[in-house]
Amino acid sequence: MRTRTQSPSRQRRLALVLTPVLAAGLLLAGCGGKSDKKATADQPAASTSPSTPPAPQFWPLTGVQAPAGQSVAKNRPVLVVKIDNTDNSSPQLGLGSADMVVEELVEGAATRLAAFFYSTLPKTVGPVRSMRASDIGVVSPVHATVVTSGMAGQTKARVSGAGVKFIQEGAKGFFRDNTRTSPSWYHLLDHLDETATLAKTKSAATPKNYLTWGTEAELPAGTPATQVDVPFGGFHTTKWVFQGGHYVNTNSYAKKGDEFAADNVLVIRAHIGDAGYLDPAGNHVPEIQLDGRTGKALLFHGGKVVRGSWSKKTAASPFELSTAAGALKVPAGHTWIELVPDNGPQLTIK
């Protein structure tokens, strides 16, 4: 079979016919390519949907929601400062910046404060005093680091054995204010922002909630309580009056304008044992025993009191509060905890 060969003139005519057709096809293909790229760039289905807003964050020592966009995880632990609570401590510094305060019975029928700082650090705190074994169960639930003047040898052995970290006099931030009129052992103060640098951690983490936080609406009805006197036995009674939406400590030693504004006053009746040694004045040192125990609790909030009970499984466990109706949640806010003897005088409530 013979192949037909096209003449040069016929080949030129065929080229003239096909050229416009091929050009049009290429133009359409080019337009189609641009259109596909534009559609792909303009409408990535997943990325154009609204992003999920971050979950709200809450401060662990108050239950209060942090401002939007603010992280509550810090690269330092909770700091607890042991502060004297006698007339020799006047004026106490830094209490107005505390998230929470725990008042503890010590020797001589006096009390001492464990002031918890996390969301805010004051410039100066004090007067700083020594630790007690009672502090182990108080600070362990949030793995706090304690800022202290020091402690007895027996106490240091137990504190260290329990894994509680502490920073004591002589470290960065401590100083003495000898202009104070009280005896020299009440002159120790601390620049907490400086001492906090010694407690920095490698990674930021949020401590566990110290209490089970809730809302005012979740609080049982309770009974009216606009005044309460909390006796520790002996010579000291802490007095509270509900005014301006807060409980005000009317016999506080805090510097004016630097007082702790308590949204809640939580009274824990606890067994008081003997720590096993004497202080320099010959007084038996009491120990507040909390681990594996239960007792009566009274929660004051909003001008009323709710009666219930507390329990604490171990030193590192939080306080669990309840009433006959079930779990008792503490309204979010600043809380002052009174650890009073379970066999002590009754509270005066009005």
CSV table of C-alpha atoms in Angstrom, one decimal:
chain,number,residue,atom,x,y,z
A,1,MET,CA,0.0,0.0,0.0
A,2,ARG,CA,1.4,3.4,-1.0
A,3,THR,CA,1.4,6.4,1.4
A,4,ARG,CA,0.1,9.6,0.0
A,5,THR,CA,2.4,12.5,0.4
A,6,GLN,CA,0.8,16.0,0.8
A,7,SER,CA,2.1,18.8,-1.2
A,8,PRO,CA,3.9,21.8,0.4
A,9,SER,CA,1.0,24.1,-0.4
A,10,ARG,CA,-1.6,21.8,1.2
A,11,GLN,CA,0.6,21.6,4.4
A,12,ARG,CA,0.7,25.4,4.6
A,13,ARG,CA,-3.1,25.7,4.3
A,14,LEU,CA,-3.6,23.1,7.0
A,15,ALA,CA,-1.2,24.9,9.4
A,16,LEU,CA,-3.1,28.2,8.8
A,17,VAL,CA,-6.4,26.5,9.8
A,18,LEU,CA,-5.0,24.7,12.9
A,19,THR,CA,-3.0,27.5,14.4
A,20,PRO,CA,-6.0,29.6,15.6
A,21,VAL,CA,-7.7,26.5,17.0
A,22,LEU,CA,-4.6,25.5,19.0
A,23,ALA,CA,-4.1,29.0,20.2
A,24,ALA,CA,-7.7,29.2,21.4
A,25,GLY,CA,-7.3,25.9,23.2
A,26,LEU,CA,-4.2,27.0,24.9
A,27,LEU,CA,-5.8,30.3,26.0
A,28,LEU,CA,-8.8,28.4,27.5
A,29,ALA,CA,-6.5,26.0,29.2
A,30,GLY,CA,-4.5,28.9,30.7
A,31,CYS,CA,-7.7,30.6,31.9
A,32,GLY,CA,-8.9,27.4,33.4
A,33,GLY,CA,-5.6,27.0,35.3
A,34,LYS,CA,-5.7,30.4,36.8
A,35,SER,CA,-9.4,29.9,37.8
A,36,ASP,CA,-8.5,26.6,39.6
A,37,LYS,CA,-5.6,28.2,41.5
A,38,LYS,CA,-7.7,31.1,42.6
A,39,ALA,CA,-10.5,28.9,43.8
A,40,THR,CA,-8.0,26.8,45.8
A,41,ALA,CA,-6.4,29.8,47.4
A,42,ASP,CA,-9.6,31.6,48.2
A,43,GLN,CA,-11.6,28.8,49.7
A,44,PRO,CA,-9.6,26.4,51.9
A,45,ALA,CA,-12.8,25.0,53.6
A,46,ALA,CA,-11.2,24.1,56.9
A,47,SER,CA,-9.1,27.3,57.5
A,48,THR,CA,-11.9,29.8,56.9
A,49,SER,CA,-14.1,28.4,59.7
A,50,PRO,CA,-14.0,30.4,63.0
A,51,SER,CA,-11.4,29.2,65.4
A,52,THR,CA,-12.5,27.8,68.8
A,53,PRO,CA,-12.0,30.4,71.5
A,54,PRO,CA,-9.5,29.3,74.3
A,55,ALA,CA,-11.1,27.8,77.4
A,56,PRO,CA,-11.3,30.3,80.3
A,57,GLN,CA,-8.7,30.0,83.0
A,58,PHE,CA,-9.1,30.3,86.8
A,59,TRP,CA,-6.7,31.1,89.6
A,60,PRO,CA,-6.2,28.0,91.7
A,61,LEU,CA,-6.2,29.8,95.1
A,62,THR,CA,-9.3,31.9,94.5
A,63,GLY,CA,-11.3,30.2,91.8
A,64,VAL,CA,-11.6,33.6,90.1
A,65,GLN,CA,-11.5,33.7,86.3
A,66,ALA,CA,-8.3,35.3,84.9
A,67,PRO,CA,-8.7,38.1,82.3
A,68,ALA,CA,-9.1,36.9,78.7
A,69,GLY,CA,-5.8,35.9,77.1
A,70,GLN,CA,-4.0,35.8,80.5
A,71,SER,CA,-2.4,32.5,81.5
A,72,VAL,CA,-2.5,31.4,85.1
A,73,ALA,CA,0.5,29.1,84.7
A,74,LYS,CA,3.6,30.7,86.0
A,75,ASN,CA,7.2,29.6,86.1
A,76,ARG,CA,7.3,29.6,89.9
A,77,PRO,CA,5.4,27.8,92.6
A,78,VAL,CA,2.9,29.2,95.0
A,79,LEU,CA,4.8,31.1,97.7
A,80,VAL,CA,3.7,31.0,101.3
A,81,VAL,CA,5.1,33.6,103.7
A,82,LYS,CA,4.9,32.9,107.5
A,83,ILE,CA,3.9,36.2,109.1
A,84,ASP,CA,3.7,37.1,112.7
A,85,ASN,CA,0.3,37.9,114.1
A,86,THR,CA,0.8,39.7,117.4
A,87,ASP,CA,0.9,43.4,118.2
A,88,ASN,CA,4.7,43.2,117.7
A,89,SER,CA,4.0,42.6,114.0
A,90,SER,CA,2.3,45.9,113.4
A,91,PRO,CA,2.2,47.0,110.7
A,92,GLN,CA,2.0,43.7,108.7
A,93,LEU,CA,3.0,44.2,105.1
A,94,GLY,CA,1.8,42.4,101.9
A,95,LEU,CA,-1.5,40.9,103.1
A,96,GLY,CA,-3.5,43.0,100.7
A,97,SER,CA,-1.9,41.1,97.8
A,98,ALA,CA,-2.4,37.6,99.1
A,99,ASP,CA,-4.7,35.2,97.3
A,100,MET,CA,-5.5,33.3,100.5
A,101,VAL,CA,-4.5,33.3,104.2
A,102,VAL,CA,-4.5,30.5,106.8
A,103,GLU,CA,-4.3,31.4,110.5
A,104,GLU,CA,-2.7,28.8,112.7
A,105,LEU,CA,-2.3,28.4,116.4
A,106,VAL,CA,1.2,28.5,117.8
A,107,GLU,CA,2.8,28.4,121.3
A,108,GLY,CA,1.9,30.9,123.9
A,109,ALA,CA,-1.8,30.9,122.7
A,110,ALA,CA,-0.8,33.3,119.8
A,111,THR,CA,-1.5,32.8,116.1
A,112,ARG,CA,0.7,33.0,113.0
A,113,LEU,CA,-0.3,33.5,109.4
A,114,ALA,CA,0.5,31.5,106.3
A,115,ALA,CA,-0.1,34.0,103.5
A,116,PHE,CA,-0.4,32.4,100.0
A,117,PHE,CA,0.9,34.4,97.0
A,118,TYR,CA,0.5,33.3,93.4
A,119,SER,CA,-1.5,35.7,91.1
A,120,THR,CA,0.2,38.8,92.5
A,121,LEU,CA,3.5,39.4,94.3
A,122,PRO,CA,3.8,42.3,96.6
A,123,LYS,CA,7.1,44.3,96.9
A,124,THR,CA,7.5,43.7,100.6
A,125,VAL,CA,6.0,41.2,103.1
A,126,GLY,CA,6.5,40.6,106.8
A,127,PRO,CA,7.4,40.4,109.5
A,128,VAL,CA,8.6,37.0,108.5
A,129,ARG,CA,8.6,34.3,111.2
A,130,SER,CA,9.5,30.6,111.6
A,131,MET,CA,7.7,27.5,110.3
A,132,ARG,CA,5.9,24.8,112.3
A,133,ALA,CA,5.2,21.1,111.5
A,134,SER,CA,1.6,22.2,111.2
A,135,ASP,CA,2.6,23.9,107.9
A,136,ILE,CA,3.2,20.6,106.2
A,137,GLY,CA,-0.5,19.8,105.7
A,138,VAL,CA,-1.3,23.5,105.0
A,139,VAL,CA,1.1,24.1,102.1
A,140,SER,CA,1.4,20.6,100.6
A,141,PRO,CA,-1.8,20.5,98.5
A,142,VAL,CA,-0.3,23.1,96.1
A,143,HIS,CA,3.3,22.1,96.6
A,144,ALA,CA,4.1,25.6,97.8
A,145,THR,CA,7.6,26.9,98.7
A,146,VAL,CA,7.6,28.5,102.1
A,147,VAL,CA,9.4,31.8,102.9
A,148,THR,CA,10.4,31.7,106.5
A,149,SER,CA,12.9,33.0,109.1
A,150,GLY,CA,13.9,29.4,109.9
A,151,MET,CA,12.6,26.6,112.1
A,152,ALA,CA,13.6,24.3,115.0
A,153,GLY,CA,15.7,21.3,114.2
A,154,GLN,CA,12.9,18.9,114.8
A,155,THR,CA,10.6,20.8,112.5
A,156,LYS,CA,13.3,21.1,109.7
A,157,ALA,CA,13.7,17.3,109.8
A,158,ARG,CA,10.0,16.7,109.3
A,159,VAL,CA,9.5,19.5,106.7
A,160,SER,CA,12.4,18.2,104.7
A,161,GLY,CA,11.2,14.6,105.0
A,162,ALA,CA,7.8,15.6,103.7
A,163,GLY,CA,9.4,17.2,100.6
A,164,VAL,CA,8.3,20.7,101.5
A,165,LYS,CA,10.6,23.3,100.0
A,166,PHE,CA,11.5,26.5,101.9
A,167,ILE,CA,13.7,29.6,101.6
A,168,GLN,CA,14.9,31.1,104.8
A,169,GLU,CA,16.6,34.2,106.2
A,170,GLY,CA,20.0,34.9,104.6
A,171,ALA,CA,18.7,34.3,101.1
A,172,LYS,CA,18.1,36.9,98.4
A,173,GLY,CA,15.3,39.3,99.3
A,174,PHE,CA,15.5,39.2,103.1
A,175,PHE,CA,16.4,42.3,105.0
A,176,ARG,CA,15.9,43.8,108.5
A,177,ASP,CA,14.1,47.0,109.2
A,178,ASN,CA,15.6,48.2,112.5
A,179,THR,CA,13.4,51.3,112.6
A,180,ARG,CA,10.6,49.1,113.9
A,181,THR,CA,10.0,49.6,117.6
A,182,SER,CA,9.3,45.9,118.3
A,183,PRO,CA,12.0,43.5,119.5
A,184,SER,CA,14.6,42.6,116.8
A,185,TRP,CA,13.1,39.2,115.9
A,186,TYR,CA,10.1,41.0,114.5
A,187,HIS,CA,12.2,43.2,112.2
A,188,LEU,CA,12.7,40.6,109.4
A,189,LEU,CA,11.0,41.6,106.2
A,190,ASP,CA,11.3,40.2,102.6
A,191,HIS,CA,11.2,41.7,99.1
A,192,LEU,CA,9.1,38.8,97.8
A,193,ASP,CA,9.6,39.7,94.1
A,194,GLU,CA,13.3,39.1,94.6
A,195,THR,CA,13.0,35.9,96.6
A,196,ALA,CA,10.6,34.6,94.0
A,197,THR,CA,13.5,34.4,91.5
A,198,LEU,CA,15.0,31.7,93.7
A,199,ALA,CA,11.9,29.5,93.3
A,200,LYS,CA,11.6,29.7,89.5
A,201,THR,CA,10.8,26.4,87.8
A,202,LYS,CA,11.9,25.2,84.4
A,203,SER,CA,8.3,25.0,83.0
A,204,ALA,CA,5.2,26.8,83.8
A,205,ALA,CA,2.5,24.8,85.5
A,206,THR,CA,-0.8,25.6,87.3
A,207,PRO,CA,-1.1,24.3,90.8
A,208,LYS,CA,-4.2,22.3,91.7
A,209,ASN,CA,-7.2,24.1,93.2
A,210,TYR,CA,-6.8,24.5,96.9
A,211,LEU,CA,-10.5,24.3,97.6
A,212,THR,CA,-13.5,23.2,95.5
A,213,TRP,CA,-14.6,26.4,94.0
A,214,GLY,CA,-18.2,27.3,93.0
A,215,THR,CA,-20.6,30.2,92.8
A,216,GLU,CA,-22.7,32.1,95.3
A,217,ALA,CA,-25.8,30.6,93.7
A,218,GLU,CA,-24.5,27.1,94.6
A,219,LEU,CA,-24.2,27.9,98.3
A,220,PRO,CA,-26.9,26.5,100.6
A,221,ALA,CA,-29.2,28.9,102.3
A,222,GLY,CA,-27.4,29.1,105.6
A,223,THR,CA,-28.3,31.5,108.4
A,224,PRO,CA,-27.5,35.3,108.9
A,225,ALA,CA,-24.0,36.0,110.1
A,226,THR,CA,-22.7,39.6,109.8
A,227,GLN,CA,-20.3,39.3,112.7
A,228,VAL,CA,-18.2,36.5,114.0
A,229,ASP,CA,-15.6,36.2,116.7
A,230,VAL,CA,-13.2,33.2,116.3
A,231,PRO,CA,-11.5,32.3,119.5
A,232,PHE,CA,-8.3,30.3,119.5
A,233,GLY,CA,-8.3,29.8,123.2
A,234,GLY,CA,-6.1,31.7,125.6
A,235,PHE,CA,-5.6,35.3,124.6
A,236,HIS,CA,-6.4,35.6,120.9
A,237,THR,CA,-9.7,36.0,119.1
A,238,THR,CA,-10.0,37.0,115.5
A,239,LYS,CA,-12.9,39.3,114.9
A,240,TRP,CA,-14.8,39.7,111.6
A,241,VAL,CA,-17.6,42.0,110.4
A,242,PHE,CA,-19.4,41.8,107.1
A,243,GLN,CA,-19.4,45.2,105.4
A,244,GLY,CA,-19.0,46.5,101.9
A,245,GLY,CA,-19.4,43.0,100.5
A,246,HIS,CA,-16.4,41.6,102.4
A,247,TYR,CA,-15.5,40.3,105.8
A,248,VAL,CA,-13.3,42.8,107.5
A,249,ASN,CA,-10.9,41.8,110.3
A,250,THR,CA,-11.5,44.5,112.9
A,251,ASN,CA,-8.5,43.6,115.0
A,252,SER,CA,-6.0,43.2,112.2
A,253,TYR,CA,-2.4,44.3,112.5
A,254,ALA,CA,-2.1,45.0,108.7
A,255,LYS,CA,-0.9,48.3,107.4
A,256,LYS,CA,-3.8,50.6,106.6
A,257,GLY,CA,-4.7,50.2,103.0
A,258,ASP,CA,-2.9,46.8,102.8
A,259,GLU,CA,-5.6,44.7,104.6
A,260,PHE,CA,-6.8,41.3,103.3
A,261,ALA,CA,-10.4,41.7,102.0
A,262,ALA,CA,-12.0,38.3,102.7
A,263,ASP,CA,-14.9,37.2,100.5
A,264,ASN,CA,-15.0,34.0,102.6
A,265,VAL,CA,-14.1,33.1,106.1
A,266,LEU,CA,-13.7,29.3,106.4
A,267,VAL,CA,-13.5,28.0,110.0
A,268,ILE,CA,-11.9,24.5,110.3
A,269,ARG,CA,-12.2,22.9,113.7
A,270,ALA,CA,-9.1,20.6,113.9
A,271,HIS,CA,-7.4,18.5,116.5
A,272,ILE,CA,-4.4,20.2,118.2
A,273,GLY,CA,-1.6,17.9,119.3
A,274,ASP,CA,1.8,18.4,120.8
A,275,ALA,CA,4.8,18.9,118.4
A,276,GLY,CA,7.1,17.2,120.9
A,277,TYR,CA,9.4,20.1,121.9
A,278,LEU,CA,9.4,23.4,123.8
A,279,ASP,CA,10.0,26.9,122.4
A,280,PRO,CA,12.8,29.1,124.0
A,281,ALA,CA,10.3,30.4,126.6
A,282,GLY,CA,9.5,26.9,127.7
A,283,ASN,CA,6.0,26.7,126.1
A,284,HIS,CA,4.8,23.5,124.5
A,285,VAL,CA,4.6,23.9,120.7
A,286,PRO,CA,1.2,22.8,119.4
A,287,GLU,CA,0.7,20.9,116.1
A,288,ILE,CA,-2.4,21.2,114.0
A,289,GLN,CA,-3.3,17.6,113.0
A,290,LEU,CA,-5.1,17.5,109.6
A,291,ASP,CA,-4.0,14.3,107.8
A,292,GLY,CA,-6.6,11.6,107.6
A,293,ARG,CA,-8.9,13.5,109.8
A,294,THR,CA,-12.4,15.0,109.7
A,295,GLY,CA,-14.2,17.7,111.7
A,296,LYS,CA,-16.7,20.5,111.8
A,297,ALA,CA,-16.5,23.4,109.3
A,298,LEU,CA,-18.3,26.7,109.1
A,299,LEU,CA,-18.3,28.8,105.9
A,300,PHE,CA,-19.1,32.5,106.1
A,301,HIS,CA,-20.0,34.3,102.9
A,302,GLY,CA,-22.3,37.2,101.9
A,303,GLY,CA,-23.4,37.8,105.5
A,304,LYS,CA,-24.5,34.3,106.2
A,305,VAL,CA,-23.0,31.0,107.5
A,306,VAL,CA,-23.3,27.5,106.2
A,307,ARG,CA,-22.5,24.7,108.6
A,308,GLY,CA,-20.9,21.5,107.4
A,309,SER,CA,-17.9,19.2,107.8
A,310,TRP,CA,-14.4,18.8,106.4
A,311,SER,CA,-12.1,15.9,105.6
A,312,LYS,CA,-8.5,15.6,104.5
A,313,LYS,CA,-7.0,12.3,103.4
A,314,THR,CA,-3.3,13.1,103.4
A,315,ALA,CA,-1.0,16.1,103.8
A,316,ALA,CA,-1.1,16.6,100.0
A,317,SER,CA,-4.9,16.2,99.8
A,318,PRO,CA,-7.1,19.3,99.6
A,319,PHE,CA,-9.8,20.0,102.2
A,320,GLU,CA,-13.1,18.4,101.1
A,321,LEU,CA,-16.2,20.2,102.4
A,322,SER,CA,-19.7,18.8,102.7
A,323,THR,CA,-23.1,19.2,104.2
A,324,ALA,CA,-25.9,16.7,104.7
A,325,ALA,CA,-27.0,17.5,101.1
A,326,GLY,CA,-23.6,16.8,99.5
A,327,ALA,CA,-20.4,18.6,98.5
A,328,LEU,CA,-20.0,22.1,99.7
A,329,LYS,CA,-18.4,24.4,97.2
A,330,VAL,CA,-16.7,27.7,98.3
A,331,PRO,CA,-17.7,30.7,96.3
A,332,ALA,CA,-14.8,32.0,94.1
A,333,GLY,CA,-13.0,34.8,95.9
A,334,HIS,CA,-10.3,35.5,98.5
A,335,THR,CA,-10.6,33.1,101.5
A,336,TRP,CA,-9.2,33.4,105.0
A,337,ILE,CA,-9.0,30.0,106.7
A,338,GLU,CA,-9.2,29.7,110.5
A,339,LEU,CA,-7.6,26.5,111.9
A,340,VAL,CA,-9.1,26.5,115.4
A,341,PRO,CA,-9.0,23.8,118.2
A,342,ASP,CA,-11.8,21.3,117.9
A,343,ASN,CA,-12.2,21.4,121.7
A,344,GLY,CA,-11.9,25.2,122.0
A,345,PRO,CA,-14.5,27.9,122.9
A,346,GLN,CA,-17.5,28.3,120.7
A,347,LEU,CA,-17.6,31.0,118.1
A,348,THR,CA,-19.7,34.1,118.7
A,349,ILE,CA,-22.0,34.7,115.7
A,350,LYS,CA,-24.4,37.6,115.2
